[in-house]
mmCIF file of C-alpha atoms and ligand atoms in Angstrom:
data_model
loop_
_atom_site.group_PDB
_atom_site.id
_atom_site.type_symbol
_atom_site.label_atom_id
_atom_site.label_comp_id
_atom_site.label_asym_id
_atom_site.label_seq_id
_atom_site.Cartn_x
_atom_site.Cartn_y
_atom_site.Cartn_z
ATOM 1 C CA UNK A 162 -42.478 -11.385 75.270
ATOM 2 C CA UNK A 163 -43.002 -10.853 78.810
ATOM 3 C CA UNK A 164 -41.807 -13.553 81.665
ATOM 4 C CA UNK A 165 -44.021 -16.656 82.192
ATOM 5 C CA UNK A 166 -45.734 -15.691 85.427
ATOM 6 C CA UNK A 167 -47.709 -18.134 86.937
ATOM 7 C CA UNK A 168 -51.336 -16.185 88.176
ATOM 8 C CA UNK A 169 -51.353 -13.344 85.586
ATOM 9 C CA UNK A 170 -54.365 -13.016 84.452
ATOM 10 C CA UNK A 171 -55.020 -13.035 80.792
ATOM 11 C CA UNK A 172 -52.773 -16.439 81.562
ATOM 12 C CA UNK A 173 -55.615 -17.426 84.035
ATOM 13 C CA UNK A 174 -57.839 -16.782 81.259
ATOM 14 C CA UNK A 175 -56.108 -18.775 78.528
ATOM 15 C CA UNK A 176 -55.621 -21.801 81.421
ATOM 16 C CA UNK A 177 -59.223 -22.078 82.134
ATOM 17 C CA UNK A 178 -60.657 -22.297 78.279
ATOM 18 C CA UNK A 179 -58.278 -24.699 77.886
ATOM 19 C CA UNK A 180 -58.571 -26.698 80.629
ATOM 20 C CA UNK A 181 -58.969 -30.673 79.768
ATOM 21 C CA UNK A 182 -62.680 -31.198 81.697
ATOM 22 C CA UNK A 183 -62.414 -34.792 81.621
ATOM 23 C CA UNK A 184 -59.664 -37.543 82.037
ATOM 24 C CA UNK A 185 -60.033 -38.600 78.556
ATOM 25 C CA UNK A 186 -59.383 -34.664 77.194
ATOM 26 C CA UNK A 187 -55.721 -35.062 79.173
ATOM 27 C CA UNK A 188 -52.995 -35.704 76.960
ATOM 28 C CA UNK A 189 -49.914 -37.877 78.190
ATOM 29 C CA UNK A 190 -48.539 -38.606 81.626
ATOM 30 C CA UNK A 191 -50.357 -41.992 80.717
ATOM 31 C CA UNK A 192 -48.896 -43.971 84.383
ATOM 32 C CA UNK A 193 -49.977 -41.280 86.391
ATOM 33 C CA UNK A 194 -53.420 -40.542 84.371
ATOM 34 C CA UNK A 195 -54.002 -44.434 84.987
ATOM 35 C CA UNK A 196 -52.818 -44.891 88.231
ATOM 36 C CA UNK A 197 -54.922 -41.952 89.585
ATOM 37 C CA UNK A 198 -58.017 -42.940 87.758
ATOM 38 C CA UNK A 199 -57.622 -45.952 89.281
ATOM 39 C CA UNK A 200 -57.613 -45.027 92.522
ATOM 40 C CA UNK A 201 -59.955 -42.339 92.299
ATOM 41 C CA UNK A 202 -62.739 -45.601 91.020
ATOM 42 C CA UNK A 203 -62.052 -47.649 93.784
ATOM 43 C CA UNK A 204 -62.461 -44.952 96.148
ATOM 44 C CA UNK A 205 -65.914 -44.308 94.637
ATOM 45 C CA UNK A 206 -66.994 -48.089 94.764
ATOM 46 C CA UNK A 207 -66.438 -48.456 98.490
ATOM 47 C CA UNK A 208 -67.774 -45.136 98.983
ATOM 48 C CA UNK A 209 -64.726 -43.834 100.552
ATOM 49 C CA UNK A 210 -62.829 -40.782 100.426
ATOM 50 C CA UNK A 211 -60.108 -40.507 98.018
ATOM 51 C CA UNK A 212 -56.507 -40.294 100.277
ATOM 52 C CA UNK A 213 -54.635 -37.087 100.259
ATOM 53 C CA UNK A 214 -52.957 -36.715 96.721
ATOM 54 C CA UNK A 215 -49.292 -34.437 96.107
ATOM 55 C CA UNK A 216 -48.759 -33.902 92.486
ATOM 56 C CA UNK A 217 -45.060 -32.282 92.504
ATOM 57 C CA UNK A 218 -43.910 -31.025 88.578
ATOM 58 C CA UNK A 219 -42.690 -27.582 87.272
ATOM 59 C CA UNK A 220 -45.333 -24.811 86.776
ATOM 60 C CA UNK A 221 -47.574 -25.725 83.999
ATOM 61 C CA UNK A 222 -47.675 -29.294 83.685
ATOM 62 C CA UNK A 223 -51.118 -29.658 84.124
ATOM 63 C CA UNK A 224 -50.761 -29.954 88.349
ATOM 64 C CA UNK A 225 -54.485 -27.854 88.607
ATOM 65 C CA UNK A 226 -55.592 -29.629 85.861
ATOM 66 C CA UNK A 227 -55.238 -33.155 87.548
ATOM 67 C CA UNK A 228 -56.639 -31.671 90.642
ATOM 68 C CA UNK A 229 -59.887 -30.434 89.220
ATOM 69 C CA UNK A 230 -60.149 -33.607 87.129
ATOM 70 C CA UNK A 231 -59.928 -35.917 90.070
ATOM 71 C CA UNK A 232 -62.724 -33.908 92.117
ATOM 72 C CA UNK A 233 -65.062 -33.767 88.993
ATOM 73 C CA UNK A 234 -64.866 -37.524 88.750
ATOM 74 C CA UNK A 235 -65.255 -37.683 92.307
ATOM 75 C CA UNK A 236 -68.171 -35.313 92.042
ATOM 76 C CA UNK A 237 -67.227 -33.465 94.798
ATOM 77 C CA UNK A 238 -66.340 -29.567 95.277
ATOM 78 C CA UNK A 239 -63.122 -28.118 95.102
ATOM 79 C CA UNK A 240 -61.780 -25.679 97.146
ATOM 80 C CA UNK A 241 -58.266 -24.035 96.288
ATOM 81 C CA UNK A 242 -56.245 -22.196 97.659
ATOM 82 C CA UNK A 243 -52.811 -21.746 97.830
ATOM 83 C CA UNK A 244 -49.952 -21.826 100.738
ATOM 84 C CA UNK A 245 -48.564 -18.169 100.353
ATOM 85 C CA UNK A 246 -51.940 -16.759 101.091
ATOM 86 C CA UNK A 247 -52.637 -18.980 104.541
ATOM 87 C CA UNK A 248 -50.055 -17.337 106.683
ATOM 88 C CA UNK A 249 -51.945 -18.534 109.960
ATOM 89 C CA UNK A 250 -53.259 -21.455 111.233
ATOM 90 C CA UNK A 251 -56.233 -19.562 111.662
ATOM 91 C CA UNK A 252 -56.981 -18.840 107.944
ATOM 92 C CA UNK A 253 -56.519 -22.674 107.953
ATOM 93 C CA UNK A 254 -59.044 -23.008 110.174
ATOM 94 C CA UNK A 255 -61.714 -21.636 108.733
ATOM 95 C CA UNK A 256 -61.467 -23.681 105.519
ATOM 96 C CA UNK A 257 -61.205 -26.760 106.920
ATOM 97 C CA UNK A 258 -64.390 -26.340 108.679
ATOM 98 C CA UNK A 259 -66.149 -25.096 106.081
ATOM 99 C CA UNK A 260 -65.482 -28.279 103.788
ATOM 100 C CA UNK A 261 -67.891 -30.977 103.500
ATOM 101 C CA UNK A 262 -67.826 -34.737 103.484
ATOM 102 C CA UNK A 263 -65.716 -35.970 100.403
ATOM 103 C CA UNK A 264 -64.484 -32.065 99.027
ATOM 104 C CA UNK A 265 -61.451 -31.707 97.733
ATOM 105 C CA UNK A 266 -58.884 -28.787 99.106
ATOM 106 C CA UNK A 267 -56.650 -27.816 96.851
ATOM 107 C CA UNK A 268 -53.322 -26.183 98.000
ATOM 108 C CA UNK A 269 -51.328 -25.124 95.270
ATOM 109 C CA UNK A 270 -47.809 -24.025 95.402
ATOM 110 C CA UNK A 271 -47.771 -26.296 99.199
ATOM 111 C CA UNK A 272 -43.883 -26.056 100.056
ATOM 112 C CA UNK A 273 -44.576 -22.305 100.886
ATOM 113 C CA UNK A 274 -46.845 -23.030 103.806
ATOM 114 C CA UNK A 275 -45.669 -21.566 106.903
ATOM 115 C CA UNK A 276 -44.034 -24.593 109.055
ATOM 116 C CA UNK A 277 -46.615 -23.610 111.695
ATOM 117 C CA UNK A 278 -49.648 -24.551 109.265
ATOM 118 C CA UNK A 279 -48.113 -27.068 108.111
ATOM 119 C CA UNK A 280 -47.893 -28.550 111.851
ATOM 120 C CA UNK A 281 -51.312 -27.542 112.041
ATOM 121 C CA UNK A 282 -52.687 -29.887 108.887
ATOM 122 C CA UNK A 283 -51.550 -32.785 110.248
ATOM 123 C CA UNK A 284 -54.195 -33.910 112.645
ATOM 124 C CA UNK A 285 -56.391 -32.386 110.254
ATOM 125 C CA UNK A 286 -55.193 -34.468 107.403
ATOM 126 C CA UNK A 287 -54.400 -38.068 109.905
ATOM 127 C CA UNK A 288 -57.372 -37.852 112.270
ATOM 128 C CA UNK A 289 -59.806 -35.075 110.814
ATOM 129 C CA UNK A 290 -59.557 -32.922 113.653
ATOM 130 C CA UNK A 291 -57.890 -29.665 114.147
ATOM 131 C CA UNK A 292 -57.838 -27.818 117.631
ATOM 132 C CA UNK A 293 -59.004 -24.233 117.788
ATOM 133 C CA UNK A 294 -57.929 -21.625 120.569
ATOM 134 C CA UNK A 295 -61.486 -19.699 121.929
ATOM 135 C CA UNK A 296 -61.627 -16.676 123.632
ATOM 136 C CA UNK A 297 -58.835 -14.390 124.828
ATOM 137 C CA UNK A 298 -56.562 -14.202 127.624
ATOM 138 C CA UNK A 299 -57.013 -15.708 130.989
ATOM 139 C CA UNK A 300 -60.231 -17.315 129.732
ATOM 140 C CA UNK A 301 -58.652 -18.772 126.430
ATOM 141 C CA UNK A 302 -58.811 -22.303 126.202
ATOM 142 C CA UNK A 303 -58.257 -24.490 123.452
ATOM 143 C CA UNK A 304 -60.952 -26.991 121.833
ATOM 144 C CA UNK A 305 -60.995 -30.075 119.730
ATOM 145 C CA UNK A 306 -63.093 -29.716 116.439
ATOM 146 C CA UNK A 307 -63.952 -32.583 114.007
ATOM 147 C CA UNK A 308 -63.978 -32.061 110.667
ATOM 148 C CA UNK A 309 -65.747 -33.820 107.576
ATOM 149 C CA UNK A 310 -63.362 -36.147 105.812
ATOM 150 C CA UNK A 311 -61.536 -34.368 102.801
ATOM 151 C CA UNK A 312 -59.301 -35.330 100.324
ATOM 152 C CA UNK A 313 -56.187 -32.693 100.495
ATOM 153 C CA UNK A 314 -54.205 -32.214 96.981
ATOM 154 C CA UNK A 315 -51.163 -30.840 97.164
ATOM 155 C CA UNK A 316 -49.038 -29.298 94.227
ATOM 156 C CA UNK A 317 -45.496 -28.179 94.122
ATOM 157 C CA UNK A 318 -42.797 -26.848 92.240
ATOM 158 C CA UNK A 319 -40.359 -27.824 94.537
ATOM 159 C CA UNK A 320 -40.976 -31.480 96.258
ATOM 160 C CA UNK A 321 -37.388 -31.142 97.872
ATOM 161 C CA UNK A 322 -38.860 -28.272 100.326
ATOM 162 C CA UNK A 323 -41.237 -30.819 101.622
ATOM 163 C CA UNK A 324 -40.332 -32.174 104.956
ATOM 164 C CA UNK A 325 -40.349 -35.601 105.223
ATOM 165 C CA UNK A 326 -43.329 -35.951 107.798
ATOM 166 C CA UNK A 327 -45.114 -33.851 105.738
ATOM 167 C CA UNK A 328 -44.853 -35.494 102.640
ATOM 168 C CA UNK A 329 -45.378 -39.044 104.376
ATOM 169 C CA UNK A 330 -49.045 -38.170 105.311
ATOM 170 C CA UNK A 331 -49.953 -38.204 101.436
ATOM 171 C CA UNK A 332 -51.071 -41.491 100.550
ATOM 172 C CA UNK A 333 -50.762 -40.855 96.778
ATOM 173 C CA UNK A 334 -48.133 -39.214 95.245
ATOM 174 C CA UNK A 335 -47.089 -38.678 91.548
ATOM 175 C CA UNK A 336 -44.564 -36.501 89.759
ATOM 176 C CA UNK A 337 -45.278 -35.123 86.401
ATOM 177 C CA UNK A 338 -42.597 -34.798 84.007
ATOM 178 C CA UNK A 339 -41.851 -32.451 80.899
ATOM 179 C CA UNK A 340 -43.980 -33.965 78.038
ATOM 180 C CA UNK A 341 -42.674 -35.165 74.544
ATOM 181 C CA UNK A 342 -43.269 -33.261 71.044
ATOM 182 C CA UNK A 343 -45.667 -35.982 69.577
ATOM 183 C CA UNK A 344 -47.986 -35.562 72.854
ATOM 184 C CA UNK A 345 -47.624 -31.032 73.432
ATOM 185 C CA UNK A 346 -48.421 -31.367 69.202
ATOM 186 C CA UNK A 347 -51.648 -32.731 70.560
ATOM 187 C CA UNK A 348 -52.449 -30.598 73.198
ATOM 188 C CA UNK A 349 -51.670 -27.262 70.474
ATOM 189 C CA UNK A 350 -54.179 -29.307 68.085
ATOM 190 C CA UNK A 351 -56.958 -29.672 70.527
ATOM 191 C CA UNK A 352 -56.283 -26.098 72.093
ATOM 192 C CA UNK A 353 -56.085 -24.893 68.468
ATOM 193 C CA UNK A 354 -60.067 -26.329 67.724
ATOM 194 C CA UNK A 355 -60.637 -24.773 71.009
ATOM 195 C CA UNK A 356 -59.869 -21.596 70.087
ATOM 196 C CA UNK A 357 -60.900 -21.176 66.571
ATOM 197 C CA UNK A 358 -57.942 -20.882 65.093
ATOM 198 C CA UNK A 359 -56.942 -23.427 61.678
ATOM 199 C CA UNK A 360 -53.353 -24.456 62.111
ATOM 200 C CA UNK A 361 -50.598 -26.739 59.884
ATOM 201 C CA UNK A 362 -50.026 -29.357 61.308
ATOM 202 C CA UNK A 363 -45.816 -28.543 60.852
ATOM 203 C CA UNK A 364 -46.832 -25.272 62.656
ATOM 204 C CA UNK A 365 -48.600 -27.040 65.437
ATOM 205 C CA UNK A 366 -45.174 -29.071 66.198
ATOM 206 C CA UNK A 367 -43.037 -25.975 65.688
ATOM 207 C CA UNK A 368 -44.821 -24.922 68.824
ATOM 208 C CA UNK A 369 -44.738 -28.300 70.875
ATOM 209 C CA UNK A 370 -40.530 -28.180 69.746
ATOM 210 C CA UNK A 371 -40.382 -24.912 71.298
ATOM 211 C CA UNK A 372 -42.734 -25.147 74.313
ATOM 212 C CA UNK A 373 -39.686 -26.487 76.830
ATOM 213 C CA UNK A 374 -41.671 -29.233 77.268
ATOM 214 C CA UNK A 375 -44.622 -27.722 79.038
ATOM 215 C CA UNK A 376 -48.666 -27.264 77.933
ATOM 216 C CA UNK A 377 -48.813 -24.081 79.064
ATOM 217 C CA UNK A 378 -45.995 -22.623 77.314
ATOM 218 C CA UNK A 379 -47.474 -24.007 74.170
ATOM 219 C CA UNK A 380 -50.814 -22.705 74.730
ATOM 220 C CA UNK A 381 -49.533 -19.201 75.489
ATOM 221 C CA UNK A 382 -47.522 -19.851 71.994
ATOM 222 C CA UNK A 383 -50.129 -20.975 70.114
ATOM 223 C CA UNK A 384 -52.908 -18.108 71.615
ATOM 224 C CA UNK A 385 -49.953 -15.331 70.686
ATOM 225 C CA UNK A 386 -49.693 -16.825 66.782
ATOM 226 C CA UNK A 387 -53.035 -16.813 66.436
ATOM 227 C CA UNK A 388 -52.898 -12.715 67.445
ATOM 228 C CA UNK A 389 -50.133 -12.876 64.760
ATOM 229 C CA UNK A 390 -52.338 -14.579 61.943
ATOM 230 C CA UNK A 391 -55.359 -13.293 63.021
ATOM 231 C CA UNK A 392 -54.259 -9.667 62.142
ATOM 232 C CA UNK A 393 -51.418 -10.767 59.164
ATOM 233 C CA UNK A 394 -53.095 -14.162 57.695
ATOM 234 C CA UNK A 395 -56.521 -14.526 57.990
ATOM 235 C CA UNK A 396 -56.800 -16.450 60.858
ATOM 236 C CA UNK A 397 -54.502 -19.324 59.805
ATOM 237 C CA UNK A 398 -50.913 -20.510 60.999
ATOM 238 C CA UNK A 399 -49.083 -21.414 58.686
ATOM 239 C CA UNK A 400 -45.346 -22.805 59.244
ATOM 240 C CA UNK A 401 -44.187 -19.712 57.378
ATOM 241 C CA UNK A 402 -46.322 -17.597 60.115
ATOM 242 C CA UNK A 403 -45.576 -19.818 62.961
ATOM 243 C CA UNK A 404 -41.727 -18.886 61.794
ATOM 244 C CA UNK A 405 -42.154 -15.164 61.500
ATOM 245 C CA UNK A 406 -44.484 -15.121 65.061
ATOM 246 C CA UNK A 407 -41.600 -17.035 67.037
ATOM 247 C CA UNK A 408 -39.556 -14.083 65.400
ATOM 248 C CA UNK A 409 -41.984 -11.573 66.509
ATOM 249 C CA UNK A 410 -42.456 -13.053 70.220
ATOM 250 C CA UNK A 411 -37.975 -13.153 70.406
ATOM 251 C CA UNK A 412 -38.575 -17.108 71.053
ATOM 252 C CA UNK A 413 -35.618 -18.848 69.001
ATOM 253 C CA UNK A 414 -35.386 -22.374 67.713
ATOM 254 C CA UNK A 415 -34.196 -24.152 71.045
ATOM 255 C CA UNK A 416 -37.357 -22.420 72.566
ATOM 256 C CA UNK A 417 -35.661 -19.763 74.756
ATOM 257 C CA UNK A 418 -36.797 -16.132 75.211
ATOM 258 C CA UNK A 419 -35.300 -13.366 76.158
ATOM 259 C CA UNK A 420 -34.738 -14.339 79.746
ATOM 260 C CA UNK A 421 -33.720 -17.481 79.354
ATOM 261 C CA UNK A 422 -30.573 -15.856 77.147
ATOM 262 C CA UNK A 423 -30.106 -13.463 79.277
ATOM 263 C CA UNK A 424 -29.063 -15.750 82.027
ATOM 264 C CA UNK A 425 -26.663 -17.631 79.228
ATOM 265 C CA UNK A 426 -25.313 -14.179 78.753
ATOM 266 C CA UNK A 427 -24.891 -13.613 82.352
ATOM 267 C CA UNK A 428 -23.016 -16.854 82.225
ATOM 268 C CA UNK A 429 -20.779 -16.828 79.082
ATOM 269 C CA UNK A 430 -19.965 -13.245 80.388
ATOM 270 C CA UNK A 431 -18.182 -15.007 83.118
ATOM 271 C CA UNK A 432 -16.252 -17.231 80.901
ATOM 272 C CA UNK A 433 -17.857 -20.431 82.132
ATOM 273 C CA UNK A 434 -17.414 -19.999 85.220
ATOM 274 C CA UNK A 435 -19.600 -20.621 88.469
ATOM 275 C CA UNK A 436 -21.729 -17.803 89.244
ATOM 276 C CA UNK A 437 -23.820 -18.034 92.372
ATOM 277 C CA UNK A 438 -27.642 -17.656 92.042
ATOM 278 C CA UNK A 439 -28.082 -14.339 93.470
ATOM 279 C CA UNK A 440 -25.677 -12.517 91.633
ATOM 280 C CA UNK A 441 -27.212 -13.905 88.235
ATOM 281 C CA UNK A 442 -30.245 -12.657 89.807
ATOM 282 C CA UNK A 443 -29.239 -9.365 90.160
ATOM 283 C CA UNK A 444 -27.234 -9.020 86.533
ATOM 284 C CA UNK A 445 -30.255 -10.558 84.510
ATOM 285 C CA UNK A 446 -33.425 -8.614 87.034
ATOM 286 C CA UNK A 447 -35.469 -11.538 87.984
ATOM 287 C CA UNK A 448 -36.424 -13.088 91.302
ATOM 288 C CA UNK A 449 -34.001 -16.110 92.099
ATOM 289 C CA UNK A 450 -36.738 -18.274 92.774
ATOM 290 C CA UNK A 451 -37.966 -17.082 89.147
ATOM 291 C CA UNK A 452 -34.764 -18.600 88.085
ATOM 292 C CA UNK A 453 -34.848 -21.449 89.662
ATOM 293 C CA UNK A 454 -38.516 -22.682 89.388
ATOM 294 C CA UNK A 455 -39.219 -21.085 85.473
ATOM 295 C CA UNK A 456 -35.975 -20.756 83.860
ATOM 296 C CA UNK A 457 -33.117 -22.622 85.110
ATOM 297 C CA UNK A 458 -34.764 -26.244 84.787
ATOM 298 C CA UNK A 459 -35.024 -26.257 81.477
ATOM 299 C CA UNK A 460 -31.385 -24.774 80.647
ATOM 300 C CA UNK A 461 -29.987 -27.472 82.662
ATOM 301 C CA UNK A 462 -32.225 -30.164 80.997
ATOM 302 C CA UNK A 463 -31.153 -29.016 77.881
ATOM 303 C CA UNK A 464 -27.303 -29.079 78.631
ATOM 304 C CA UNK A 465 -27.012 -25.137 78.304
ATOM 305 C CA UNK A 466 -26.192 -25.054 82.029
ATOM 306 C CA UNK A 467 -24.462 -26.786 84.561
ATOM 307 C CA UNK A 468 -25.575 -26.324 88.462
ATOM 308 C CA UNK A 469 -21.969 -26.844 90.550
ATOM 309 C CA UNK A 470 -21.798 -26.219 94.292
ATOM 310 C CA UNK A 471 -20.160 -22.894 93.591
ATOM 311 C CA UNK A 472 -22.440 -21.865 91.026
ATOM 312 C CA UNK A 473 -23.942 -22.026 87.463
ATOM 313 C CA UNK A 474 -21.921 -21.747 84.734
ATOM 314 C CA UNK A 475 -22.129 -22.020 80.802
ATOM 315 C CA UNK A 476 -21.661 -24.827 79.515
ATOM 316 C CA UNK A 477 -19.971 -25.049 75.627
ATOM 317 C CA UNK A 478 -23.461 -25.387 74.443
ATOM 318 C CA UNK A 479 -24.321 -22.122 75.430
ATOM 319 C CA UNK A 480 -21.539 -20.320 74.019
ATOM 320 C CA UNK A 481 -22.323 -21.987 70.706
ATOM 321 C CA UNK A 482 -26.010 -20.602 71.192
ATOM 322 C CA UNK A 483 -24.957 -17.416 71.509
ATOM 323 C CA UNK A 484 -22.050 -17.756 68.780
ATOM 324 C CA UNK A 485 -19.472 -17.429 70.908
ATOM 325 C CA UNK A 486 -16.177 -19.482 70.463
ATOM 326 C CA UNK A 487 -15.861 -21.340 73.776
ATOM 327 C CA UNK A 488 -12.309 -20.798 73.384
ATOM 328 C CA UNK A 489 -11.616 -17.743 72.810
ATOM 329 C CA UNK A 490 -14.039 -16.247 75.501
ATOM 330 C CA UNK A 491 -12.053 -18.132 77.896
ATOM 331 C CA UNK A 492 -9.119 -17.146 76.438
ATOM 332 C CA UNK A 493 -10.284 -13.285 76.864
ATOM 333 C CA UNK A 494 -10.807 -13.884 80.661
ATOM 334 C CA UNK A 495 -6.966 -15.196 81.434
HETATM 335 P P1 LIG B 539 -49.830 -26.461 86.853
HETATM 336 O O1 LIG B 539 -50.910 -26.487 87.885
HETATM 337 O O2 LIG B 539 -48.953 -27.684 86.876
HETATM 338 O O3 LIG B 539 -49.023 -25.193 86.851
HETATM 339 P P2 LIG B 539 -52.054 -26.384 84.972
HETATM 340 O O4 LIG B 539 -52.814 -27.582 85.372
HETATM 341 O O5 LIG B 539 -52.588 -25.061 85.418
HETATM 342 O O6 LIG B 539 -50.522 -26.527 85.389
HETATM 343 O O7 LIG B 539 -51.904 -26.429 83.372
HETATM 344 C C1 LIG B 539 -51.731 -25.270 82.609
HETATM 345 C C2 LIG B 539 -52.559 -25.341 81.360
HETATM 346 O O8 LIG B 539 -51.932 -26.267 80.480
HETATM 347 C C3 LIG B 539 -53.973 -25.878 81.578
HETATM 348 O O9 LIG B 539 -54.918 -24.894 81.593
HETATM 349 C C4 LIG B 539 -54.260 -26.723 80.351
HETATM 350 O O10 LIG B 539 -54.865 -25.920 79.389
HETATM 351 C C5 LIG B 539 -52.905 -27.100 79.860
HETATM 352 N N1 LIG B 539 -52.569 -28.493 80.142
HETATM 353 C C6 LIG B 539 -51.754 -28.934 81.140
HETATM 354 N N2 LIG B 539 -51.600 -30.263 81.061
HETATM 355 C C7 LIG B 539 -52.331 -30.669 80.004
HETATM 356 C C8 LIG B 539 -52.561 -31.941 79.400
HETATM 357 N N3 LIG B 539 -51.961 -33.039 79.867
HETATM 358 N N4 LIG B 539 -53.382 -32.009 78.332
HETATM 359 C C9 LIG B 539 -53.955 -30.878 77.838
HETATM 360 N N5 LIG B 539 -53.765 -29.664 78.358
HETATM 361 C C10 LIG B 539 -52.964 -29.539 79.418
#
């Protein structure tokens, strides 16, 4: 199976049929569920604007999903974006003014802003004002615009690249965290009715065991078994089928693909010891951040990996996964 890529499109696809469209339809993070439905009421009653919201979690933990929720409920528009594609404060710009009272921005993947924009949002996002350089050369002067108050949400993948006065001008912010079998067993059930597709219920938590704790890794499971029994079984996954698919897709009983072994490879190759991040990037072919954002979490959660300040290396686990004696790899390597 191809690499999880955030943004391709039948993925796009498969996110937006199976969006939750209303608080209620999300499944677990119950605190932060609450406490944002919370606030998002009160700011309705006093007819305010909600305060600038940063949802940090890795990719596919339902970030988007909040966001879209919270500016339904709000009933007001949402405009997204993301922070590789505003390189100047001038894209910026041109958004911000466009918004109207109460819209929500949405700026996806928000640690990649340039440090410029960055700079730039915070009057916007503190005063609701942005300044804006007119004409050109000797005759360029800069002006003060007001804009409409907005609600900025913010989503990352990596909360530590925030600066701190950054992150400080986000009155609200929540962390989502990997979600249990009993609650991805519910999303594959709901996605499952959404679909079309009949499903076991043992085959619906084969999928949440092996989903690494994400919803989007267990939708793109469940939508690739239902190819598999849709063109071997009538439509139906069965925990035999569900078996034979994981087969089929090279996703093995821990939930790691291809990539994700490769990297233990990479590592048990070295006989447990540290190897630094670009050089595992360059044996196993993917992007380091790739690694680091997609991959690597869930290897370390797991205990396959340990991060050291020289390095990853394997941990025993790994070998074991691979069925490799711990011992007598390192053995090989003195
Ligand atoms: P992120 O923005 O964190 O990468 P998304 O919000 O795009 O993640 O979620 C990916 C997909 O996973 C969504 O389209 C949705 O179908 C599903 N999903 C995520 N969280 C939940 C949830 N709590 N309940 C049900 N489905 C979810």
């Amino acid at each position: 199976m191809p690499p999880l890529r955030p943004g391709d499109e039948a993925e796009v696809r498969l996110d937006l049929t199976l969006r939750p469209q209303a608080f209620g339809d999300f499944v677990g993070q119950r605190k932060v569920v609450e406490k944002l439905h919370v606030f998002v009421e009160a700011a309705l009653q006093r007819g305010e604007t909600l305060d600038h919201v940063l949802l940090a979690g890795l990719p596919g933990l339902g970030k988007t999903t909040l966001a879209h929720l919270i500016a339904t409920r709000l009933g007001a528009e949402l405009r997204a974006t993301s922070g590789p594609m505003i390189e100047r404060s001038g894209d910026l710009a041109g958004i911000l003014t466009s918004l109207k009272r109460g819209d929500v921005l949405f700026i996806d993947e928000i640690h990649r802003l340039p440090a410029a924009v960055e700079e730039y949002l915070y009057s916007a996002m503190e005063d609701y004002k942005i300044q804006i350089v007119i004409d050109q050369g000797v005759h360029a002067r800069t002006v003060e615009l007001s804009l409409q108050r907005f609600t900025l949400i913010g989503a990352t993948t990596r909360e530590g690249l925030l600066t701190s006065p950054f992150r400080a001008r986000f009155g609200i912010f929540e962390r989502l965290d990997p979600y249990d079998v009993a609650d991805l067993s519910t999303i594959v059930l709901r996605s499952a009715a959404l679909l079309g597709v009949e499903i076991v219920p043992d085959a619906a938590q084969m999928i949440a065991r092996r989903s690494r704790g994400t919803p989007r890794v267990a939708n793109r499971y469940l939508a690739r078994l239902r190819d598999v029994a849709q063109v071997r079984a009538g439509n139906r996954i069965s925990a035999k089928g569900a078996v034979e698919g994981f087969a089929l897709l090279e996703v093995d009983e821990a939930g790691l693909e291809t990539l994700h072994r490769r990297i233990l490879g990479a590592l048990v190759g070295a006989g447990g010891q540290p190897v630094g991040l670009k050089t595992l990037a360059v044996s196993v072919g993917e992007e380091e951040e790739t690694i680091e954002v997609v991959y690597e979490p869930y290897l370390i959660q797991e205990g396959f990996i340990q991060k050291t300040p020289r390095g990853r290396k394997a941990t025993e686990k790994a070998f074991l996964h691979l069925g490799i004696d711990p011992r007598s790899a390192q053995a090989q390597l003195f």
